[in-house]
Short mmCIF file of C-alpha atoms in Angstrom, two decimals:
data_model
loop_
_atom_site.label_atom_id
_atom_site.label_comp_id
_atom_site.label_asym_id
_atom_site.label_seq_id
_atom_site.Cartn_x
_atom_site.Cartn_y
_atom_site.Cartn_z
CA MET A 1 27.09 5.34 16.95
CA GLN A 2 25.29 5.17 13.68
CA VAL A 3 25.04 7.50 11.48
CA PRO A 4 24.91 8.12 7.61
CA ALA A 5 27.55 8.57 4.77
CA ASN A 6 28.08 12.65 4.19
CA PHE A 7 25.46 13.48 1.28
CA GLU A 8 23.80 16.90 0.28
CA TYR A 9 20.30 18.12 1.31
CA ALA A 10 17.88 20.13 -0.79
CA LYS A 11 14.34 20.39 1.15
CA ALA A 12 11.62 21.53 -1.71
CA THR A 13 7.91 22.76 -1.13
CA THR A 14 6.19 22.03 -4.49
CA VAL A 15 6.41 19.06 -6.93
CA GLU A 16 8.20 21.17 -9.55
CA GLU A 17 10.58 21.87 -7.58
CA ALA A 18 11.11 18.30 -6.35
CA LEU A 19 11.58 17.36 -9.35
CA ALA A 20 13.75 20.18 -10.80
CA LEU A 21 15.96 19.00 -7.51
CA LEU A 22 16.14 15.37 -8.20
CA ALA A 23 16.94 17.35 -12.10
CA ARG A 24 20.46 18.84 -10.84
CA HIS A 25 21.66 16.26 -8.07
CA GLY A 26 21.07 13.35 -10.83
CA ASP A 27 21.07 9.56 -10.88
CA GLU A 28 22.48 9.21 -7.02
CA ALA A 29 20.02 11.78 -5.67
CA ARG A 30 16.97 9.99 -3.34
CA VAL A 31 13.99 11.46 -2.55
CA VAL A 32 12.99 11.43 1.09
CA ALA A 33 9.92 12.06 3.23
CA GLY A 34 9.33 10.00 6.63
CA GLY A 35 12.90 8.05 6.16
CA HIS A 36 12.13 5.78 8.25
CA SER A 37 13.25 2.82 5.91
CA LEU A 38 16.54 4.93 4.13
CA ILE A 39 17.77 6.81 7.41
CA PRO A 40 18.27 3.21 8.45
CA MET A 41 19.98 1.99 5.58
CA MET A 42 21.88 4.99 5.36
CA LYS A 43 23.29 4.37 8.66
CA LEU A 44 24.06 1.07 7.55
CA ARG A 45 26.13 1.76 4.46
CA LEU A 46 22.76 -0.62 2.27
CA ALA A 47 21.90 2.86 1.18
CA ARG A 48 24.45 6.13 -0.09
CA PRO A 49 22.71 9.00 -1.66
CA GLU A 50 24.65 11.85 -2.86
CA ALA A 51 21.79 14.27 -2.54
CA LEU A 52 18.76 14.12 -0.05
CA ILE A 53 15.50 15.45 -1.76
CA ASP A 54 13.49 16.52 1.04
CA ILE A 55 9.39 16.36 0.53
CA ASN A 56 8.32 16.57 3.70
CA ASP A 57 7.51 20.18 2.91
CA VAL A 58 5.40 19.10 -0.53
CA ALA A 59 1.52 20.23 1.59
CA GLU A 60 -0.21 19.27 -1.98
CA LEU A 61 1.38 15.34 -1.94
CA SER A 62 -0.68 15.15 2.03
CA ARG A 63 -3.94 15.00 0.65
CA ILE A 64 -7.30 11.86 1.29
CA ARG A 65 -9.25 13.25 -0.86
CA VAL A 66 -12.37 11.32 -2.93
CA GLU A 67 -11.93 11.96 -6.61
CA GLY A 68 -14.54 10.37 -8.73
CA ASP A 69 -14.81 7.02 -8.89
CA ALA A 70 -11.30 6.63 -7.14
CA LEU A 71 -10.22 7.04 -3.52
CA CYS A 72 -6.49 9.45 -4.19
CA VAL A 73 -3.94 9.22 -1.63
CA GLY A 74 -1.15 11.26 -1.56
CA ALA A 75 2.29 9.68 -1.45
CA LEU A 76 3.23 11.87 1.89
CA VAL A 77 -0.13 11.20 3.98
CA ARG A 78 1.22 9.70 6.83
CA HIS A 79 -0.02 6.58 7.63
CA ALA A 80 -1.08 7.66 10.89
CA GLU A 81 -3.49 9.88 8.75
CA LEU A 82 -4.70 7.70 6.78
CA LEU A 83 -5.14 5.35 9.83
CA GLY A 84 -7.52 8.42 11.37
CA SER A 85 -9.34 9.09 8.02
CA ALA A 86 -12.62 8.27 7.81
CA VAL A 87 -13.16 8.16 4.21
CA ALA A 88 -10.50 5.35 3.45
CA GLY A 89 -11.60 3.64 6.24
CA GLU A 90 -15.48 3.85 5.06
CA HIS A 91 -14.29 3.15 1.69
CA PHE A 92 -11.85 0.48 1.62
CA PRO A 93 -11.71 -1.53 5.40
CA ILE A 94 -8.68 -3.34 4.87
CA LEU A 95 -6.46 -0.02 4.82
CA HIS A 96 -7.50 0.95 8.61
CA ASP A 97 -6.23 -3.48 8.95
CA ALA A 98 -3.76 -2.67 7.49
CA GLU A 99 -2.44 0.86 8.73
CA ARG A 100 -2.59 -0.87 12.41
CA VAL A 101 -0.45 -3.39 12.73
CA ILE A 102 2.14 -1.28 10.28
CA ALA A 103 5.19 -0.98 12.16
CA ASP A 104 3.89 1.17 16.15
CA PRO A 105 2.20 4.22 16.64
CA VAL A 106 5.17 6.64 16.46
CA VAL A 107 6.53 5.56 12.79
CA ARG A 108 3.48 5.53 11.74
CA ASN A 109 3.12 9.06 12.64
CA ARG A 110 6.43 10.02 10.53
CA GLY A 111 6.41 7.30 7.47
CA THR A 112 5.16 7.42 5.03
CA VAL A 113 2.17 5.80 1.83
CA GLY A 114 4.47 6.55 -1.12
CA GLY A 115 8.02 5.74 1.00
CA SER A 116 6.64 2.55 1.60
CA LEU A 117 5.93 1.77 -1.57
CA CYS A 118 9.36 3.21 -3.08
CA GLN A 119 10.53 1.46 -0.60
CA ALA A 120 9.64 -2.05 -2.29
CA ASP A 121 9.99 -4.15 0.61
CA PRO A 122 8.78 -7.51 0.24
CA SER A 123 7.19 -7.59 3.75
CA GLU A 124 5.10 -3.88 3.74
CA ASP A 125 2.18 -4.37 3.85
CA LEU A 126 0.37 -1.69 1.69
CA SER A 127 1.80 -2.90 -1.11
CA ALA A 128 -0.37 -6.09 -0.74
CA ALA A 129 -3.33 -4.04 0.24
CA PHE A 130 -2.95 -1.58 -2.27
CA ALA A 131 -2.63 -4.93 -5.52
CA ALA A 132 -5.69 -6.06 -3.98
CA LEU A 133 -7.56 -3.24 -4.25
CA ARG A 134 -6.36 -2.34 -7.93
CA ALA A 135 -5.22 0.60 -7.25
CA THR A 136 -2.80 3.25 -9.62
CA ALA A 137 0.14 4.68 -8.54
CA VAL A 138 0.55 8.04 -10.53
CA ILE A 139 4.66 9.01 -11.06
CA LYS A 140 5.54 12.91 -11.65
CA GLY A 141 8.37 13.08 -13.77
CA PRO A 142 10.79 15.82 -16.60
CA ASP A 143 8.24 14.78 -19.43
CA GLY A 144 4.90 14.78 -16.95
CA GLU A 145 2.08 12.40 -15.42
CA ARG A 146 1.74 8.77 -16.01
CA THR A 147 -0.36 6.23 -14.12
CA VAL A 148 1.08 2.24 -14.05
CA PRO A 149 -1.04 -0.52 -11.41
CA VAL A 150 0.24 -1.03 -8.24
CA ARG A 151 0.08 -4.72 -9.59
CA GLU A 152 2.95 -3.30 -11.87
CA PHE A 153 4.61 -1.07 -9.73
CA HIS A 154 7.66 -3.27 -7.90
CA THR A 155 10.39 -5.01 -10.46
CA GLY A 156 11.58 -6.66 -7.18
CA PRO A 157 12.39 -6.22 -3.83
CA TYR A 158 13.69 -3.31 -2.94
CA GLU A 159 13.01 -2.08 -6.93
CA THR A 160 10.28 -0.58 -8.50
CA VAL A 161 9.19 1.68 -11.88
CA VAL A 162 9.61 5.14 -10.28
CA GLU A 163 12.88 5.91 -12.39
CA ALA A 164 15.43 8.49 -11.34
CA GLY A 165 14.24 12.20 -11.68
CA GLU A 166 10.26 10.62 -11.15
CA LEU A 167 8.49 11.03 -7.79
CA LEU A 168 5.46 8.42 -7.03
CA THR A 169 2.97 11.80 -6.17
CA GLU A 170 -0.14 9.66 -5.08
CA VAL A 171 -2.14 6.67 -5.29
CA ARG A 172 -5.79 6.55 -6.66
CA VAL A 173 -7.66 3.02 -5.32
CA PRO A 174 -10.85 2.94 -7.55
CA ILE A 175 -14.79 2.53 -5.45
CA ARG A 176 -16.64 0.00 -6.32
CA PRO A 177 -19.63 -0.17 -3.91
CA GLY A 178 -20.85 -3.19 -3.17
CA GLY A 179 -17.89 -4.69 -1.66
CA SER A 180 -16.14 -5.08 1.38
CA SER A 181 -12.37 -5.86 2.17
CA ALA A 182 -9.75 -6.66 5.30
CA TYR A 183 -6.72 -7.78 6.32
CA VAL A 184 -5.03 -10.32 8.35
CA LYS A 185 -1.39 -10.63 9.55
CA VAL A 186 0.55 -12.51 11.32
CA GLU A 187 3.88 -10.87 13.53
CA ARG A 188 6.00 -12.26 16.21
CA ARG A 189 5.87 -8.61 18.12
CA ALA A 190 3.56 -5.63 17.95
CA GLY A 191 5.02 -3.96 15.55
CA ASP A 192 6.75 -5.72 13.79
CA TRP A 193 6.93 -6.53 9.78
CA PRO A 194 4.31 -9.89 8.69
CA LEU A 195 5.75 -13.39 9.29
CA ALA A 196 3.37 -13.24 6.30
CA ALA A 197 -0.47 -11.30 5.37
CA ALA A 198 -3.62 -11.19 3.78
CA GLY A 199 -5.66 -8.78 2.03
CA ALA A 200 -8.92 -9.34 0.17
CA VAL A 201 -11.03 -8.03 -1.37
CA LEU A 202 -14.44 -8.82 -2.73
CA ARG A 203 -17.34 -7.15 -4.37
CA LEU A 204 -20.35 -9.14 -4.25
CA ALA A 205 -23.24 -8.81 -7.73
CA ASP A 206 -26.34 -10.57 -7.91
CA GLY A 207 -24.60 -13.62 -4.88
CA ARG A 208 -22.36 -13.95 -7.01
CA ILE A 209 -18.64 -12.57 -6.63
CA ALA A 210 -18.01 -10.06 -9.33
CA GLU A 211 -14.12 -9.39 -8.76
CA ALA A 212 -12.16 -10.11 -6.38
CA GLY A 213 -8.94 -9.32 -5.35
CA ILE A 214 -5.54 -11.17 -3.02
CA GLY A 215 -3.44 -9.45 -1.46
CA LEU A 216 -0.21 -11.50 -0.12
CA THR A 217 2.50 -10.23 1.69
CA ALA A 218 6.04 -11.88 2.55
CA VAL A 219 5.20 -14.92 0.94
CA ARG A 220 6.89 -13.95 -2.21
CA ALA A 221 3.98 -13.88 -3.86
CA GLU A 222 4.49 -12.66 -7.75
CA HIS A 223 3.45 -7.99 -7.27
CA PHE A 224 1.30 -8.84 -3.87
CA PHE A 225 -0.80 -10.46 -5.27
CA ALA A 226 -2.84 -13.66 -5.51
CA ALA A 227 -4.06 -14.68 -9.20
CA GLU A 228 -4.75 -17.64 -9.16
CA ALA A 229 -7.00 -18.08 -6.42
CA GLU A 230 -8.39 -15.01 -7.84
CA ASP A 231 -10.08 -17.07 -10.44
CA ALA A 232 -10.91 -19.44 -8.59
CA LEU A 233 -13.37 -16.45 -6.21
CA ARG A 234 -14.49 -15.31 -9.73
CA GLY A 235 -18.08 -15.38 -10.75
CA ALA A 236 -18.52 -17.82 -7.47
CA VAL A 237 -21.47 -18.04 -5.20
CA PRO A 238 -19.30 -17.55 -1.21
CA SER A 239 -19.17 -19.53 0.76
CA GLU A 240 -16.66 -21.55 3.14
CA GLU A 241 -15.68 -24.29 0.87
CA LEU A 242 -15.07 -21.65 -1.63
CA PHE A 243 -12.81 -19.60 0.91
CA ALA A 244 -10.67 -23.15 1.90
CA GLU A 245 -10.09 -23.54 -1.80
CA ALA A 246 -9.34 -19.81 -2.37
CA GLY A 247 -6.73 -19.96 0.75
CA ARG A 248 -5.06 -23.82 -0.93
CA ILE A 249 -5.00 -22.19 -4.04
CA ALA A 250 -2.96 -19.23 -3.01
CA ALA A 251 -0.68 -21.22 -0.65
CA ALA A 252 0.67 -22.80 -3.84
CA HIS A 253 1.37 -20.28 -5.17
CA CYS A 254 3.85 -18.57 -2.97
CA ASP A 255 7.06 -19.29 -2.65
CA PRO A 256 8.05 -18.04 1.25
CA GLY A 257 11.16 -18.64 1.93
CA SER A 258 12.77 -19.76 5.40
CA ASP A 259 15.08 -17.03 7.97
CA GLN A 260 14.40 -16.33 11.69
CA ARG A 261 10.37 -15.32 11.54
CA GLY A 262 9.94 -17.92 10.55
CA PRO A 263 10.92 -21.67 8.96
CA ALA A 264 9.19 -21.93 4.30
CA ASP A 265 6.84 -24.28 5.28
CA TYR A 266 4.92 -22.72 8.36
CA LYS A 267 4.76 -19.70 6.13
CA ARG A 268 2.92 -21.27 3.13
CA HIS A 269 0.02 -22.06 6.06
CA LEU A 270 0.52 -18.82 7.62
CA ALA A 271 -0.23 -17.33 3.70
CA GLY A 272 -3.36 -19.99 3.30
CA GLU A 273 -5.39 -19.54 6.47
CA LEU A 274 -5.15 -15.77 5.95
CA THR A 275 -5.79 -16.23 3.15
CA ILE A 276 -9.30 -17.18 3.97
CA ARG A 277 -9.49 -15.36 7.40
CA ALA A 278 -9.14 -12.48 4.95
CA LEU A 279 -11.80 -13.41 2.91
CA ARG A 280 -14.07 -13.71 5.39
CA ARG A 281 -13.71 -11.02 7.13
CA ALA A 282 -14.48 -9.41 4.04
CA TYR A 283 -17.32 -11.34 3.44
CA GLU A 284 -18.79 -10.46 6.27
CA ARG A 285 -18.47 -6.93 5.58
CA CYS A 286 -20.05 -6.83 3.04
CA MET A 287 -23.78 -7.32 4.90
CA PRO A 288 -25.48 -4.64 5.91
CA MET B 1 24.34 24.02 6.64
CA ASN B 2 22.36 26.59 8.73
CA ILE B 3 19.40 25.69 10.60
CA THR B 4 16.99 27.37 13.35
CA VAL B 5 15.24 24.45 14.76
CA THR B 6 12.97 26.01 17.93
CA VAL B 7 12.63 23.94 20.46
CA ASN B 8 10.60 24.00 23.71
CA GLY B 9 10.09 27.18 22.55
CA ARG B 10 13.66 28.81 22.31
CA PRO B 11 14.75 29.06 18.77
CA TYR B 12 18.20 27.39 18.06
CA THR B 13 20.42 28.44 15.26
CA ARG B 14 23.81 26.30 14.51
CA ASP B 15 25.30 25.24 11.50
CA VAL B 16 25.44 21.61 11.39
CA GLU B 17 26.43 19.25 8.93
CA PRO B 18 22.97 17.38 7.30
CA ARG B 19 23.89 13.65 8.23
CA LEU B 20 23.15 14.47 12.17
CA LEU B 21 20.70 13.12 13.95
CA LEU B 22 18.27 14.21 15.52
CA VAL B 23 18.95 12.97 19.20
CA HIS B 24 22.46 14.14 18.80
CA PHE B 25 21.56 17.48 17.35
CA LEU B 26 19.58 18.74 20.76
CA ARG B 27 21.46 16.23 22.78
CA ASP B 28 25.62 17.33 22.19
CA GLU B 29 24.32 20.87 20.05
CA LEU B 30 21.86 21.92 22.52
CA ASP B 31 22.67 19.76 25.99
CA LEU B 32 18.84 19.13 26.25
CA THR B 33 20.27 15.30 27.79
CA GLY B 34 17.33 14.58 28.94
CA THR B 35 16.39 13.31 25.28
CA HIS B 36 17.70 9.59 25.50
CA TRP B 37 19.65 8.14 22.25
CA GLY B 38 19.21 4.10 22.32
CA CYS B 39 19.09 1.46 19.73
CA ASP B 40 19.06 4.16 17.38
CA THR B 41 17.17 1.50 14.64
CA SER B 42 13.59 3.31 15.01
CA ASN B 43 12.84 0.73 17.46
CA CYS B 44 12.59 1.42 20.88
CA GLY B 45 11.95 5.03 21.88
CA ALA B 46 13.90 6.45 24.19
CA CYS B 47 14.78 8.77 21.34
CA VAL B 48 10.91 10.50 21.52
CA VAL B 49 10.67 13.91 21.20
CA TRP B 50 7.28 15.97 19.07
CA LEU B 51 7.93 17.65 15.91
CA ASP B 52 5.42 20.09 14.85
CA GLU B 53 3.19 18.66 17.85
CA VAL B 54 3.43 15.18 16.92
CA PRO B 55 6.19 12.64 19.09
CA VAL B 56 9.10 11.06 16.20
CA LYS B 57 11.28 8.82 16.69
CA SER B 58 14.24 11.55 16.69
CA CYS B 59 17.44 9.18 15.54
CA THR B 60 15.61 8.59 12.50
CA VAL B 61 15.11 12.22 12.09
CA LEU B 62 17.50 14.65 10.03
CA ALA B 63 18.50 17.71 12.36
CA VAL B 64 18.29 19.67 8.84
CA MET B 65 14.40 18.33 9.02
CA ALA B 66 12.80 19.71 12.02
CA SER B 67 14.82 23.78 10.23
CA GLY B 68 12.18 25.87 10.73
CA LYS B 69 9.47 23.33 13.38
CA GLU B 70 9.81 22.92 16.87
CA VAL B 71 10.46 20.57 18.72
CA ARG B 72 9.47 19.52 22.44
CA THR B 73 11.59 17.29 24.59
CA VAL B 74 11.03 16.01 27.65
CA GLU B 75 12.43 18.84 29.09
CA GLY B 76 9.81 21.38 27.83
CA LEU B 77 7.27 18.82 30.21
CA GLU B 78 7.74 21.26 33.25
CA ARG B 79 5.42 23.97 33.38
CA ASP B 80 6.45 27.69 35.89
CA GLY B 81 8.60 24.40 38.18
CA GLU B 82 5.68 22.55 38.07
CA LEU B 83 6.01 18.71 37.25
CA ASP B 84 3.38 17.44 34.13
CA PRO B 85 0.60 14.95 35.65
CA VAL B 86 2.13 12.22 33.54
CA GLN B 87 6.05 12.94 34.74
CA GLN B 88 3.82 13.17 38.36
CA GLY B 89 2.31 10.41 37.69
CA PHE B 90 5.85 8.06 36.63
CA THR B 91 7.00 9.29 40.22
CA GLU B 92 3.81 8.02 42.51
CA CYS B 93 3.09 4.72 40.35
CA HIS B 94 7.12 3.32 40.05
CA GLY B 95 6.45 4.12 36.64
CA LEU B 96 10.45 4.04 36.34
CA GLN B 97 12.94 1.58 36.91
CA CYS B 98 16.71 2.27 35.17
CA GLY B 99 14.58 5.19 33.97
CA PHE B 100 16.12 5.37 30.77
CA CYS B 101 12.87 4.69 28.17
CA THR B 102 11.32 7.34 30.50
CA PRO B 103 11.57 10.44 28.10
CA GLY B 104 10.20 9.28 25.17
CA MET B 105 7.60 7.38 27.23
CA LEU B 106 6.39 10.80 28.92
CA MET B 107 6.17 12.33 25.96
CA THR B 108 3.65 9.71 24.05
CA SER B 109 2.45 9.90 26.94
CA ARG B 110 1.33 13.21 26.87
CA TRP B 111 0.03 13.43 23.37
CA LEU B 112 -1.69 10.64 24.42
CA LEU B 113 -3.29 11.74 27.40
CA ASP B 114 -3.81 15.51 25.00
CA ARG B 115 -5.43 13.40 22.55
CA SER B 116 -7.61 11.02 24.70
CA PRO B 117 -7.75 12.49 28.77
CA ASP B 118 -9.67 8.86 29.21
CA PRO B 119 -7.44 6.67 27.59
CA SER B 120 -8.65 2.45 28.60
CA GLU B 121 -5.70 0.17 30.14
CA ALA B 122 -5.63 -1.18 26.31
CA GLU B 123 -5.11 2.76 24.76
CA ILE B 124 -2.55 3.03 26.91
CA ARG B 125 -1.05 -0.69 25.60
CA GLU B 126 -1.12 0.69 22.04
CA ALA B 127 0.07 4.15 22.03
CA VAL B 128 3.38 3.02 24.29
CA SER B 129 4.02 0.02 22.11
CA GLY B 130 6.70 1.60 19.93
CA GLN B 131 8.54 1.51 23.15
CA ILE B 132 10.58 -0.86 25.43
CA CYS B 133 11.49 -0.02 28.72
CA ARG B 134 13.74 -2.68 29.04
CA CYS B 135 13.63 -3.28 32.75
CA THR B 136 10.20 -4.33 32.13
CA GLY B 137 7.85 -1.99 33.95
CA TYR B 138 5.04 -1.35 31.89
CA GLU B 139 2.34 -2.20 34.60
CA ASN B 140 3.34 0.34 36.55
CA ILE B 141 4.08 2.91 33.24
CA VAL B 142 0.23 2.09 32.36
CA ARG B 143 -0.67 2.59 35.83
CA SER B 144 1.66 6.27 36.14
CA VAL B 145 -0.33 6.47 32.64
CA ARG B 146 -3.93 6.34 34.49
CA TRP B 147 -2.63 7.94 37.36
CA ALA B 148 -1.96 11.35 35.55
CA ALA B 149 -5.69 10.39 33.91
CA GLU B 150 -6.82 10.80 36.32
CA HIS B 151 -5.25 13.25 39.13
CA SER B 152 -5.94 15.77 34.66
CA SER B 153 -9.19 15.33 34.89
CA ARG B 154 -9.64 15.59 38.93
CA GLU B 155 -7.90 19.67 37.96
CA VAL B 156 -10.20 20.66 34.93
CA ALA B 157 -12.97 19.09 37.41
CA GLN B 158 -11.84 21.83 39.78
#
């Protein structure tokens, strides 16, 4: 039987309360929401927090809304809620593509957007999707609120810029006209982590690519995006040849390792091929 | 710590350690052993129960998280001695062999039918894709859910 070690437990109902509890319990406290990464890690003693601050009842973190020119996704939004959100899917089909292949429907009922980002698993899907979208993370702490681009949010495997005493509260995605997006993943079986996955975000203007975002996961792309491939796309006229070139560059600039999911050369091949497929689908979706 | 969890409509108050998992709370504290404890890693889905009307894997939920909330388990499916149509469907269509995955399959299937009363085979397969039948009896599980869909709608029609 796998059971976590002992810990103190406290339930917050507001962000202020969560921050006060984090301050009281200090460095060894962890925030828990869906718990679908943290609780398994605690069972295996890979994580051993002295206190858990439960934010499942912090209703203000559960909202998805459009504010100004951004889609705001609360940190406590469940994967199933993001997948079911018409406004999220309308503006960012990449988010629905990704959510459809994250874990399984029952896990998606519990796991959260903020938890996925803060877990910072190097194979996590939303990290790549939000990196491709150039989203911004909103973090609250004892000194107030700060924002960090998702592209600077992860500082390494399982590490983020969120410090002890702080709470990720929201992810903001800029809404820009004239574009679309897509996410493509290869996994060994339903609900598994990806061997590799790619997200593409395109914005077109006057027949050219005004802005491109390429997110990659599970292939050790730095900060979950492919900067060199984006550079090759920006300003160019979309074509199959261009997408193939972007795929080649994305594959060359990631650094996958071999593991039980597959050999490095296969993952590198996937990084390129999935970049092409994601670009193709995003481009098709740009067409009226 | 002291928690009160409403399970199948009845409130239960117990003093538990925060580390107690919901699946063990149900089985060991409340003797509701219909919910099965399987892989312990949220992969197999044998432990699926509803938490506030939504199916969750109870091996990855702390009992304290369920305090003040409503849990529905497989024991809560039958009404007045009548099996739920999904239970009846699993009986009619040989939807179980060893039966270990069945409670979780039933809870997810009931939820699917509540939201989508006439699901396609693909919808059913997607709905139970986070649950493993180690007897590999998936064909009959899908048929059982379809049976429940067809017979539930007939009852409504009558």
